[in-house]
mmCIF file of C-alpha atoms and ligand atoms in Angstrom:
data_model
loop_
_atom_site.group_PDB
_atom_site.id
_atom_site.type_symbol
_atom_site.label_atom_id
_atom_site.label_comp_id
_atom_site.label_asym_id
_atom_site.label_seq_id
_atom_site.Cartn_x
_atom_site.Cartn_y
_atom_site.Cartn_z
ATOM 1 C CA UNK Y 135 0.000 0.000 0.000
ATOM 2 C CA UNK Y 136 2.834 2.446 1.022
ATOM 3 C CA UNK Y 137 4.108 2.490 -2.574
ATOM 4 C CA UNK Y 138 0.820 3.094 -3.921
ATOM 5 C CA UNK Y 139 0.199 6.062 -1.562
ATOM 6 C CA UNK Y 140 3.185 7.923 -2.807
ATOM 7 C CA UNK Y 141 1.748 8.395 -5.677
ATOM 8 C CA UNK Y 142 3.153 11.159 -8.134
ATOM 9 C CA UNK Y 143 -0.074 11.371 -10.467
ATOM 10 C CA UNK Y 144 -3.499 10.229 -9.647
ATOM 11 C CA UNK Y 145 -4.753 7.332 -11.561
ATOM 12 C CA UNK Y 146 -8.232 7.814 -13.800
ATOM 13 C CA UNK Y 147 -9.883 4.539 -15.018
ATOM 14 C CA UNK Y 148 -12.881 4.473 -17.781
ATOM 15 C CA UNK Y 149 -14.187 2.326 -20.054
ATOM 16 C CA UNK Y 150 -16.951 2.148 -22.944
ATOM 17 C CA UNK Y 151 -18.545 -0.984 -24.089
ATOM 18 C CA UNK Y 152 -18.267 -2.266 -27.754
ATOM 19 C CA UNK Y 153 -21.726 -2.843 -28.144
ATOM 20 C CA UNK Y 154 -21.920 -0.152 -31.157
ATOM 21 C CA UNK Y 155 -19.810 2.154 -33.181
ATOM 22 C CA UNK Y 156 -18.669 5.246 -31.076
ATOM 23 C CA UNK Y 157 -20.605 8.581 -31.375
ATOM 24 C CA UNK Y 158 -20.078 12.081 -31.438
ATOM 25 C CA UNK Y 159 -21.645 11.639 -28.027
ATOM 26 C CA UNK Y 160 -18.891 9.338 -27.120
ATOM 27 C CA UNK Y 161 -16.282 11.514 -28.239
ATOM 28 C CA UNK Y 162 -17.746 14.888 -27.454
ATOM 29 C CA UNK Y 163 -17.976 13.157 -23.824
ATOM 30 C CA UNK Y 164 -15.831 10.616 -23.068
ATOM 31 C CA UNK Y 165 -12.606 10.625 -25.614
ATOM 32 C CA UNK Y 166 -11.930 13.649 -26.098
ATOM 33 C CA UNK Y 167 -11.261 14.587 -22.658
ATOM 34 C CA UNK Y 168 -9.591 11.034 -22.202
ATOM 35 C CA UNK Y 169 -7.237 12.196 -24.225
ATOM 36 C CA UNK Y 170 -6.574 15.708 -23.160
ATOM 37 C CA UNK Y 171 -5.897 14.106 -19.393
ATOM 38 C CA UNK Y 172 -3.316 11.927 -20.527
ATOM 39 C CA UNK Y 173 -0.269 14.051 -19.679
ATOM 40 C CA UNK Y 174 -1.615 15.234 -15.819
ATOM 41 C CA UNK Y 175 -2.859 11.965 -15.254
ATOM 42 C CA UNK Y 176 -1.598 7.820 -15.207
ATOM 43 C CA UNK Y 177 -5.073 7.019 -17.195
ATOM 44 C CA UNK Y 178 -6.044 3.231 -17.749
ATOM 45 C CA UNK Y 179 -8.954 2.979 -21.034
ATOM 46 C CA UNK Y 180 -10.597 -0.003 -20.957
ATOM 47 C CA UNK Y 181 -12.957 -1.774 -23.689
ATOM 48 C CA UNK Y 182 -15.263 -2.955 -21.813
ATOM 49 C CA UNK Y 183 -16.089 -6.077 -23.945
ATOM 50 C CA UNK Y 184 -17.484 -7.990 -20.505
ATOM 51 C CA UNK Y 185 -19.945 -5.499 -19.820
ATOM 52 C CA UNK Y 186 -21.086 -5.585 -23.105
ATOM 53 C CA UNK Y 187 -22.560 -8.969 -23.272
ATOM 54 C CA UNK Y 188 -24.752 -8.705 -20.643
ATOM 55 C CA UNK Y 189 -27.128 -7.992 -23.236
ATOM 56 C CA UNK Y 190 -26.861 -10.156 -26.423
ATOM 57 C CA UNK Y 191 -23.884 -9.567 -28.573
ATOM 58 C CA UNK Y 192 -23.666 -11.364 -32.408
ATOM 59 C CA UNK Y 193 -20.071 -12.969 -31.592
ATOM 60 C CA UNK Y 194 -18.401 -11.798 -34.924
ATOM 61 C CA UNK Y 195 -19.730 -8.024 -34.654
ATOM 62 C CA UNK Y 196 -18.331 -8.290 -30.694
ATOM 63 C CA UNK Y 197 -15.415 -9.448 -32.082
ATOM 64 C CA UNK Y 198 -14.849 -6.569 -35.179
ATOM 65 C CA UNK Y 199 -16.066 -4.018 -32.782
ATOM 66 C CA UNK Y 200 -13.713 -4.326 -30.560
ATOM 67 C CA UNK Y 201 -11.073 -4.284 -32.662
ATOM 68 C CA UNK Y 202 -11.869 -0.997 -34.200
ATOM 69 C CA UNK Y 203 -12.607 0.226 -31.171
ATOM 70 C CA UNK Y 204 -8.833 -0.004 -30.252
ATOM 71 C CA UNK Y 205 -8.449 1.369 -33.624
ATOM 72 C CA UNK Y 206 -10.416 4.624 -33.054
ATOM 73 C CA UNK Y 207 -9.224 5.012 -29.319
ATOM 74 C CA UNK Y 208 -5.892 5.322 -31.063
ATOM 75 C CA UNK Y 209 -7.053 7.647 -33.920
ATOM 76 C CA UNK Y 210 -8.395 9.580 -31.222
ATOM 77 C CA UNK Y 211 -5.209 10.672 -29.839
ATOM 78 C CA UNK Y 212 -5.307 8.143 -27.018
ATOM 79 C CA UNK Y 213 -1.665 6.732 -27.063
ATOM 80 C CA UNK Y 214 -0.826 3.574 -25.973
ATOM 81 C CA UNK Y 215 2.914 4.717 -24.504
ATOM 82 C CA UNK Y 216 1.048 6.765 -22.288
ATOM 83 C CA UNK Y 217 -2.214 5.589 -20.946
ATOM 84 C CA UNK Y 218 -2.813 1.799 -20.662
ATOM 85 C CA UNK Y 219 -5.113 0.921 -23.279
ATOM 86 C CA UNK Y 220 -6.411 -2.715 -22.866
ATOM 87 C CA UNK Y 221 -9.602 -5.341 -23.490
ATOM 88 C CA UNK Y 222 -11.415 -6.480 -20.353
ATOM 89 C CA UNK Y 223 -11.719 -9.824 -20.776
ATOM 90 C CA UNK Y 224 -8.008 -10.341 -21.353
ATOM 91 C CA UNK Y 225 -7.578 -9.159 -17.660
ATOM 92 C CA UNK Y 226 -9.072 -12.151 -15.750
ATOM 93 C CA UNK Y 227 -8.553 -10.289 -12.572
ATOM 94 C CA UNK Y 228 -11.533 -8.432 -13.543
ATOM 95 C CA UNK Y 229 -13.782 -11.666 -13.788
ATOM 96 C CA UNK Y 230 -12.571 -12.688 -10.343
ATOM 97 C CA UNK Y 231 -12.626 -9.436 -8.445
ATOM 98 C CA UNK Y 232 -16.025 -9.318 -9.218
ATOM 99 C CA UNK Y 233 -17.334 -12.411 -7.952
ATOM 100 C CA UNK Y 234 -15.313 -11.295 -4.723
ATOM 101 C CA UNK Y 235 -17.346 -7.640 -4.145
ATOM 102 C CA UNK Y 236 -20.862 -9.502 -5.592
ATOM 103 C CA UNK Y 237 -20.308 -11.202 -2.293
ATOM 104 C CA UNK Y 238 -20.245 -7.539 -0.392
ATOM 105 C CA UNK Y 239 -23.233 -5.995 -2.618
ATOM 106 C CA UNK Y 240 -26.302 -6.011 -1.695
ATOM 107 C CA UNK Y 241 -29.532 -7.075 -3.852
ATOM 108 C CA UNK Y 242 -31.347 -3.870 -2.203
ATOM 109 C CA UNK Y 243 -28.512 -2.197 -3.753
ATOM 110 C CA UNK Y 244 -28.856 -3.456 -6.991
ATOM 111 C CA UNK Y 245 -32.096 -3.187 -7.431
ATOM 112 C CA UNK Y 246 -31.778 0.530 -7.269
ATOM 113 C CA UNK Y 247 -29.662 1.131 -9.812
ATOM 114 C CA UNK Y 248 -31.721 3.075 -12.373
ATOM 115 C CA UNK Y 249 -29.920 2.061 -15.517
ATOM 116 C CA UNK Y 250 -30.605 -1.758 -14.834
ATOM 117 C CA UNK Y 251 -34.618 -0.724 -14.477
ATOM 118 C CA UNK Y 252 -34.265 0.905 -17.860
ATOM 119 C CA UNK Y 253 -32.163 -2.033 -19.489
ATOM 120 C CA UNK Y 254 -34.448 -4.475 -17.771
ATOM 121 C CA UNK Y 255 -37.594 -2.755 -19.613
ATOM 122 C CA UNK Y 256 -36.099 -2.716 -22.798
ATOM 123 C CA UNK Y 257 -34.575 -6.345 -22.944
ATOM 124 C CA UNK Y 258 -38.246 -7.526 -21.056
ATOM 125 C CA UNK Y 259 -37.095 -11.107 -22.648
ATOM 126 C CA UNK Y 260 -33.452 -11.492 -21.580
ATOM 127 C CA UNK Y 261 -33.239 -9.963 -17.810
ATOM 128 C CA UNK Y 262 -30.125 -11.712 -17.030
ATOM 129 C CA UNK Y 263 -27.988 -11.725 -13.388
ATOM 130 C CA UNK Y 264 -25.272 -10.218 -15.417
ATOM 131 C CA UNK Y 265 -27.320 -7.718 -16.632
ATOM 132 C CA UNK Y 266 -28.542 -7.240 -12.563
ATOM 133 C CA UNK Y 267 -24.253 -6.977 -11.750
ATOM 134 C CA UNK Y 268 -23.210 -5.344 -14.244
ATOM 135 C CA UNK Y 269 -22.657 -2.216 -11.666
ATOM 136 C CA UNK Y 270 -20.241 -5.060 -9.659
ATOM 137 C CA UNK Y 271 -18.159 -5.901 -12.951
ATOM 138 C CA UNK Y 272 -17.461 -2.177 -12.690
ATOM 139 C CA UNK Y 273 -16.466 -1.665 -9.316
ATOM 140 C CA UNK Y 274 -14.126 -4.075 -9.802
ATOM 141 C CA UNK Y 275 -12.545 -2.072 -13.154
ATOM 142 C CA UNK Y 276 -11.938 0.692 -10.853
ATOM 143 C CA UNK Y 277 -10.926 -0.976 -7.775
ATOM 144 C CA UNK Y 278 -8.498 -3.130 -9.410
ATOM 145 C CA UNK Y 279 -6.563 -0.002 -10.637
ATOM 146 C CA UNK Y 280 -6.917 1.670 -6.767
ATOM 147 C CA UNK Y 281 -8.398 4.841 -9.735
ATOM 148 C CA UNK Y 282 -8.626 7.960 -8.373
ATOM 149 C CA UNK Y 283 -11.184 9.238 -10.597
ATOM 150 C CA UNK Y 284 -13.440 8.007 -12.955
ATOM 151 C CA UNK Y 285 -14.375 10.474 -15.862
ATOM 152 C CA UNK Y 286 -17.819 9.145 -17.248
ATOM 153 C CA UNK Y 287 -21.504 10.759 -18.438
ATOM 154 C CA UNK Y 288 -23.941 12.045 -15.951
ATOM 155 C CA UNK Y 289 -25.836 8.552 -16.582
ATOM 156 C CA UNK Y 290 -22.863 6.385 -14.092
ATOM 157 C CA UNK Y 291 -22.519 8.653 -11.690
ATOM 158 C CA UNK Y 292 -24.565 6.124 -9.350
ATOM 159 C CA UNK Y 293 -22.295 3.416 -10.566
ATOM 160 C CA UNK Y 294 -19.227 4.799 -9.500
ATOM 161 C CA UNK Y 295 -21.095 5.986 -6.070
ATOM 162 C CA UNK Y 296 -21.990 1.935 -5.328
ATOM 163 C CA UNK Y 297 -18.507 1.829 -6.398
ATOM 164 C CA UNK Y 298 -17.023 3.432 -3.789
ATOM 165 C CA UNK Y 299 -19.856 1.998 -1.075
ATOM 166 C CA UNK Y 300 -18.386 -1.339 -2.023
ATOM 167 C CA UNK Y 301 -15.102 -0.242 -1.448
ATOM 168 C CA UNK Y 302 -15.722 1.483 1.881
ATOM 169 C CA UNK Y 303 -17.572 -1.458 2.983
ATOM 170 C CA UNK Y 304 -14.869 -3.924 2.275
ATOM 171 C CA UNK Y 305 -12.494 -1.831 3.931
ATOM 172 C CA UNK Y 306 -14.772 -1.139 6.958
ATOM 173 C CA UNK Y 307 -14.409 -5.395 7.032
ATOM 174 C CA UNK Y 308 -10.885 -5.854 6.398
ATOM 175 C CA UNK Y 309 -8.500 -3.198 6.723
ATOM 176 C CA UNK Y 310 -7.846 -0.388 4.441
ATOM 177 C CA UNK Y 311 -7.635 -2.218 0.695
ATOM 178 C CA UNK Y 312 -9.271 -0.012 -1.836
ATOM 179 C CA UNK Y 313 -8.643 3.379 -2.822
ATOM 180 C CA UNK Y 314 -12.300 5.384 -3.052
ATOM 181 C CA UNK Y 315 -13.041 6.960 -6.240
ATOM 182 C CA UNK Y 316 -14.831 9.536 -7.403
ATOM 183 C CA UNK Y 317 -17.122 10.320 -10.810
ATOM 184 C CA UNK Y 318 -14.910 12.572 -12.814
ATOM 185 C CA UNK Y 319 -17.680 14.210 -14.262
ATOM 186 C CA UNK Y 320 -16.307 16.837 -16.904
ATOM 187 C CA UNK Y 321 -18.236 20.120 -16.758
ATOM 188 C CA UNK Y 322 -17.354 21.162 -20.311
ATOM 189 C CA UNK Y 323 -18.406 17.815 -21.567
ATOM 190 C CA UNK Y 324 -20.408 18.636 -24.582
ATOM 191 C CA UNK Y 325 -23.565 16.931 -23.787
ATOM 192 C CA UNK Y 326 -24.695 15.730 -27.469
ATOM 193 C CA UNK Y 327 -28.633 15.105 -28.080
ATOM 194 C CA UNK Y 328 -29.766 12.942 -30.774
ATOM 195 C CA UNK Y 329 -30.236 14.490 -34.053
ATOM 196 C CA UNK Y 330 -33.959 13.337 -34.482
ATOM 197 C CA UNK Y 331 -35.185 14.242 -30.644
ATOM 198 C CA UNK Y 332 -33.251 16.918 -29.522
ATOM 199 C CA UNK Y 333 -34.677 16.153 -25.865
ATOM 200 C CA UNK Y 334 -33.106 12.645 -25.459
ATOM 201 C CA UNK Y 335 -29.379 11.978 -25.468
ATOM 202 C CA UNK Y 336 -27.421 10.760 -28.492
ATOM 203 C CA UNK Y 337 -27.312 7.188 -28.705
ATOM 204 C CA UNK Y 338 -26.290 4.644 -30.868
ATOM 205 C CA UNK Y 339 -30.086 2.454 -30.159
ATOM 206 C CA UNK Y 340 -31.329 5.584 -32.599
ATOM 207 C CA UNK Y 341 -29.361 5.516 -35.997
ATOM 208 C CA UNK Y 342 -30.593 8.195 -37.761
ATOM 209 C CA UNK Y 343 -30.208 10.883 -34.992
ATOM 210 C CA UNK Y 344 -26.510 9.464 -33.912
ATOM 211 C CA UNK Y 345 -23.541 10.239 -35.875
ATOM 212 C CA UNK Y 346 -20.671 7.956 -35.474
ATOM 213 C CA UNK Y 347 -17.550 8.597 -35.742
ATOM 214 C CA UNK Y 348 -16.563 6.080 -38.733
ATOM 215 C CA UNK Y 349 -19.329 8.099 -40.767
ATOM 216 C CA UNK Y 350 -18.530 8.766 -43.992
ATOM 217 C CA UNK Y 351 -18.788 12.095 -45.402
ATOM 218 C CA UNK Y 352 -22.664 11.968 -46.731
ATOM 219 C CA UNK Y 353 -23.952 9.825 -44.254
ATOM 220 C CA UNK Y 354 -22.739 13.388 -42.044
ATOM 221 C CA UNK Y 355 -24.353 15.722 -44.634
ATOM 222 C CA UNK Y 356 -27.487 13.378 -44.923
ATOM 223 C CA UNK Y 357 -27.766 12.905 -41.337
ATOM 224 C CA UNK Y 358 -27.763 16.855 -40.393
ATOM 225 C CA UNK Y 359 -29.948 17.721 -43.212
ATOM 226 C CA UNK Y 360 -32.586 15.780 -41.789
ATOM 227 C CA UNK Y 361 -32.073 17.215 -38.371
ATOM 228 C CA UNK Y 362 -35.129 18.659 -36.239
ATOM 229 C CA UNK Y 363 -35.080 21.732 -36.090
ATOM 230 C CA UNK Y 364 -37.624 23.999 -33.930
ATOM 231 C CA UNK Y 365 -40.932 24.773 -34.967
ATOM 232 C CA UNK Y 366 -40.666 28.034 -33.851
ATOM 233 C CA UNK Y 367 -40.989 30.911 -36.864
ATOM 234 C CA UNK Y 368 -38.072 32.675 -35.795
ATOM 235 C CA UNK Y 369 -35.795 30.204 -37.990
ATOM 236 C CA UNK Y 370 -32.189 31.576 -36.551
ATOM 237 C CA UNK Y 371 -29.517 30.383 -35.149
ATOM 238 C CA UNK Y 372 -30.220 31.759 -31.304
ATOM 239 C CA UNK Y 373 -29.179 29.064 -28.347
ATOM 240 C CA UNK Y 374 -32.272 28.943 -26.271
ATOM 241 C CA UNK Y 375 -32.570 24.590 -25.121
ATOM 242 C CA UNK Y 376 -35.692 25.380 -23.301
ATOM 243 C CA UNK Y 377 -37.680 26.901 -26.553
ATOM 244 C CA UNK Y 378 -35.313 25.693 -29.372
ATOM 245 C CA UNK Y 379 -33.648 22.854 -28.158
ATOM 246 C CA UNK Y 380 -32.624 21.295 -32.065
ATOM 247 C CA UNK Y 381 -31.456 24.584 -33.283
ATOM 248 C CA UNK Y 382 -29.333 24.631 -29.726
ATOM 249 C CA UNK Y 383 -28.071 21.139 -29.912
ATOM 250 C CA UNK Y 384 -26.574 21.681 -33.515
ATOM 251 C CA UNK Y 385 -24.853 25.090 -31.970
ATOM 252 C CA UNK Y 386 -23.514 22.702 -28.962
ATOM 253 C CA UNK Y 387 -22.271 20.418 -31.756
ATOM 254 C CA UNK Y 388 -20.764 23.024 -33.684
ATOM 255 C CA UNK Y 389 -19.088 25.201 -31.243
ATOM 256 C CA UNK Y 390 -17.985 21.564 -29.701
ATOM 257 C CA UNK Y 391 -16.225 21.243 -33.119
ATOM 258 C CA UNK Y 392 -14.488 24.107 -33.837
ATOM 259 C CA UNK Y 393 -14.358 25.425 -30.518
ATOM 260 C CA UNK Y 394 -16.001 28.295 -30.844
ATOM 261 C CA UNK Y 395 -18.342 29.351 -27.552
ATOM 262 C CA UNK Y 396 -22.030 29.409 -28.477
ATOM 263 C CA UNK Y 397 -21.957 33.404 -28.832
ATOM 264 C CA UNK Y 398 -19.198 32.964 -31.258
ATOM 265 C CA UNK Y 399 -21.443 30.793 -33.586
ATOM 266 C CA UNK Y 400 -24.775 32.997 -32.933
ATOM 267 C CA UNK Y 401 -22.881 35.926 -34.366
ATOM 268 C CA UNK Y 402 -21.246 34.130 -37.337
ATOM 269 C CA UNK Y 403 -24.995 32.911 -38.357
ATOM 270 C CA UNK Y 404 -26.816 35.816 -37.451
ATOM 271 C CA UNK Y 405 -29.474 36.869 -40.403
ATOM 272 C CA UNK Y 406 -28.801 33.291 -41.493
ATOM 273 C CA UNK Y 407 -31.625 30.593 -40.996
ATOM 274 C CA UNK Y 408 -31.560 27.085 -40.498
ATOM 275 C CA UNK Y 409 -31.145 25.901 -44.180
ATOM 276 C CA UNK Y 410 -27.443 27.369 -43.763
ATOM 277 C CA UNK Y 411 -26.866 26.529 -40.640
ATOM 278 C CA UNK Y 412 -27.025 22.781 -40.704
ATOM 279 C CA UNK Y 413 -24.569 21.987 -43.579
ATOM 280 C CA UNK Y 414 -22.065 24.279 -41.717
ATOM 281 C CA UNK Y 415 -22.335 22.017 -38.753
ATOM 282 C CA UNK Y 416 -22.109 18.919 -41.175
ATOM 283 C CA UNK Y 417 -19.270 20.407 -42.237
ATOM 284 C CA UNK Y 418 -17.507 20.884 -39.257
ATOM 285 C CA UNK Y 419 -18.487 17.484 -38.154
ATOM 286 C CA UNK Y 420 -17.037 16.042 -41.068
ATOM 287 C CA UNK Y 421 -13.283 17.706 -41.221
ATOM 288 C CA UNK Y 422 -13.237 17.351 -37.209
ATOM 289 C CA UNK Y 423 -13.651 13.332 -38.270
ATOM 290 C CA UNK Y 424 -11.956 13.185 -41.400
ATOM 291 C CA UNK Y 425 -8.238 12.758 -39.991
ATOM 292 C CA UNK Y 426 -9.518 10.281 -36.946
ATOM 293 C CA UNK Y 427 -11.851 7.951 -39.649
ATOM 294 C CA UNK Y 428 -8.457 8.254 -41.742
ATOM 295 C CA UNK Y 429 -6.121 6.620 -39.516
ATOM 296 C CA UNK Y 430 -9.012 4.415 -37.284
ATOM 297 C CA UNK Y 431 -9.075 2.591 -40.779
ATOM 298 C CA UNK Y 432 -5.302 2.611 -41.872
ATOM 299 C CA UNK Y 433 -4.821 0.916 -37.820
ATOM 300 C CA UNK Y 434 -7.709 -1.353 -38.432
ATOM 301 C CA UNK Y 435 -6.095 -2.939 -41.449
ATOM 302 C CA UNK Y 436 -2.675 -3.310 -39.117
ATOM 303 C CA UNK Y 437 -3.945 -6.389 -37.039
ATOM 304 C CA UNK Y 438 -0.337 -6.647 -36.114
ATOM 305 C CA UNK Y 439 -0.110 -3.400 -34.428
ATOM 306 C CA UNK Y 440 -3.308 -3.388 -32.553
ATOM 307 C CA UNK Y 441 -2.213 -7.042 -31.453
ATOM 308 C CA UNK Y 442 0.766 -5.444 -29.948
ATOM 309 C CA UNK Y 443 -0.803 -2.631 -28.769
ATOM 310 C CA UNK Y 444 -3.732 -5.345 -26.485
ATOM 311 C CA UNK Y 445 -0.654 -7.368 -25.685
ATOM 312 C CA UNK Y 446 1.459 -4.835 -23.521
ATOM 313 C CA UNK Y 447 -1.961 -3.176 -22.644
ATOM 314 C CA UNK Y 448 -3.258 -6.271 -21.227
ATOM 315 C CA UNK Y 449 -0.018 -7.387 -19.407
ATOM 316 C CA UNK Y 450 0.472 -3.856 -17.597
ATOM 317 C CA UNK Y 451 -3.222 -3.997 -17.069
ATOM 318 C CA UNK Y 452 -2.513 -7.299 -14.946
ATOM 319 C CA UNK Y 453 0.479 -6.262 -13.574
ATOM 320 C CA UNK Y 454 -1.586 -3.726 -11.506
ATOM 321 C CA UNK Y 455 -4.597 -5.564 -11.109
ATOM 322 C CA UNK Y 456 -2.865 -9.016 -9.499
ATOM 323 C CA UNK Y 457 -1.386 -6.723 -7.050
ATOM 324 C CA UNK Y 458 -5.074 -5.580 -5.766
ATOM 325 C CA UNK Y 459 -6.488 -9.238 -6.329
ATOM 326 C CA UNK Y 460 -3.813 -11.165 -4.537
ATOM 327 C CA UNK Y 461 -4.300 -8.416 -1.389
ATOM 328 C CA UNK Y 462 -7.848 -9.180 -1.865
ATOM 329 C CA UNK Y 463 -7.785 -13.084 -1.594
ATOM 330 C CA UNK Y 464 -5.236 -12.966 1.099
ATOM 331 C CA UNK Y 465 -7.800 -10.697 2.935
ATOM 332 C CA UNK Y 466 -10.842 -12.521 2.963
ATOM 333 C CA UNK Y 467 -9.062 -15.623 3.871
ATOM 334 C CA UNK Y 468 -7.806 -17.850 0.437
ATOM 335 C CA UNK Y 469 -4.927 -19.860 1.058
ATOM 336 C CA UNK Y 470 -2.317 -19.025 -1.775
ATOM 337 C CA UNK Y 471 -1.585 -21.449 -4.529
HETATM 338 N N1 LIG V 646 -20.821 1.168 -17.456
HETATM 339 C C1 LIG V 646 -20.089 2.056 -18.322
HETATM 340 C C2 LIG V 646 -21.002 2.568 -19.414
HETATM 341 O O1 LIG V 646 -21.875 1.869 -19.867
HETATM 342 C C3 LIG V 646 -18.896 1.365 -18.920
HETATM 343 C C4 LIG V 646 -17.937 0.931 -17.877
HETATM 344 C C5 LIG V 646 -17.664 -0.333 -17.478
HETATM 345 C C6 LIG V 646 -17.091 1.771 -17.108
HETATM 346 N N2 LIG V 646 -16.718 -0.360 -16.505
HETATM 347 C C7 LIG V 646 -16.350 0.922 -16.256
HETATM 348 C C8 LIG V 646 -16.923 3.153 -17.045
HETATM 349 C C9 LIG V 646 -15.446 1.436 -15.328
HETATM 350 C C10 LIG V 646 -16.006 3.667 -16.129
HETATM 351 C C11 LIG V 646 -15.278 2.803 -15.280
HETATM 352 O O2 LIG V 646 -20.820 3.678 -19.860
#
């Protein structure tokens, strides 16, 4: 523990599942700011391929999405000499932590958590225990690591609070084990809403109002042209998310892009209307894209590389995570092998 203590940097872990392509949502609010706390921070980005199958997965899309995942992490800017960038399920300290804390969780607990009532609804058919642990699996990615912080959406903030209940709890039991993290919860996270409902969130279960990042130029332009806009007869470009909250969305999205603030992009459109506006957002959409699509699919078509790149990710990955386990076992009273 001492040697952990003295830390220099504090240690983020996240993680997105490849259960889809990645958004502008995921960049604008995840990535992006993954990347831009590489330097301050010892950051560990996960793909969460475990998590991702406790709803049903077709093996060969798992398999090709996670792949390009690593690909676009990469073309992202995330770089694999400086953060540890590795696949879940080739850490099987992850697997075995988790049974561990599923044993200090309680159902109560569980039941609570308000994104298993939501996945529960929507997959009536397939309500699975995995799905019901899923929030376990997780502590366990961020206890391994002993993470600091833990940057992710609004959505897993109660996640990352049973997280650190867990935690406490264990170390209430046993002595002081797990670090306690906190929800890194980025302020200036863009917070992306889906093209065709401007109230709900971007998200990849609605195609045609998600943009992904492997989108090709005029699935972009196609895409924003059939934006909603507001009904409202004023048709310009004024941020207002109460009364206009398309028209305020696509300035988010395009002052997210160039990095503009919203003023910035009211001014450059005033006296313009929507019919202008949108294909300037496509645009910036697409040239903020262009270079990371570029190189996601030059790295894709280098298995080699992205094999290296898992390898050393997953065996620094473990290197840290044994350490917690082995503390953990010895704790709750396994006799070592
Ligand atoms: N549950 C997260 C999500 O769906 C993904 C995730 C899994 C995660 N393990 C994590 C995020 C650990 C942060 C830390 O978005």
């Amino acid at each position: 523990m001492s040697e952990e203590n003295i830390r220099e940097k504090k240690r983020i872990f996240s993680g997105i599942q490849p259960s889809g392509e990645l958004t502008l949502g995921s960049y604008m609010g995840a990535i992006r700011n993954w990347v831009a706390l590489q330097d301050e921070y010892d950051c560990v980005y996960c793909i969460v391929d475990m998590h991702a199958i406790t709803v049903r997965q077709n093996p060969a899309d798992l398999r090709r999405r996670t792949l390009a995942q690593l690909a676009q992490y990469i073309a992202c800017g995330l770089d694999p000499k400086k953060s540890i960038l590795f696949i879940q399920s080739h850490v099987h300290q992850h697997a075995e932590l988790g049974w561990v804390l599923g044993c200090y969780t309680q159902f109560g607990e569980l039941s609570r958590m308000t994104q298993f009532k939501d996945k529960a609804a929507k997959h009536a058919d397939n309500i699975t225990s995995g799905l019901f642990t899923y929030p376990v699996l997780m502590a366990a990615d961020i206890l391994l690591y002993q993470a600091d912080l833990v940057p992710v959406g609004e959505d897993q903030r109660q996640h990352v609070e049973l997280c650190r209940d867990i935690a406490q709890r264990f170390n209430g039991v046993y002595s002081d084990t797990f670090r306690l993290p906190e929800a890194f919860i980025p302020k200036m996270g863009a917070r992306v809403m889906s093209l065709g409902d401007p109230t709900s969130k971007m998200s990849k279960s609605d195609p045609d109002g998600c943009i992904n990042l492997m989108d090709k130029p005029e699935e972009i332009v196609r895409k924003f042209k059939r934006a909603v806009t507001d009904s409202d007869s004023e048709n310009c470009v004024r941020f207002d998310s109460e009364n206009k909250p398309g028209v305020s969305n696509l300035i988010t999205i395009y002052a997210a892009a160039t990095g503009m603030d919203r003023e910035n992009v009211e001014q450059k459109f005033a006296g313009q209307g929507y019919g202008s506006f949108k294909p300037a957002v496509a645009d910036a959409i697409i040239e903020l894209f262009r270079p990371i699509r570029e190189e996601a699919e030059r790295l894709n078509a280098d298995k080699e590389y992205l094999e290296s790149v898992y390898r050393d990710g997953a065996e620094r990955a473990s290197c840290v995570a044994e350490k917690t386990l082995r503390k953990v076992y010895k704790k709750v009273g396994f006799i070592p092998r």
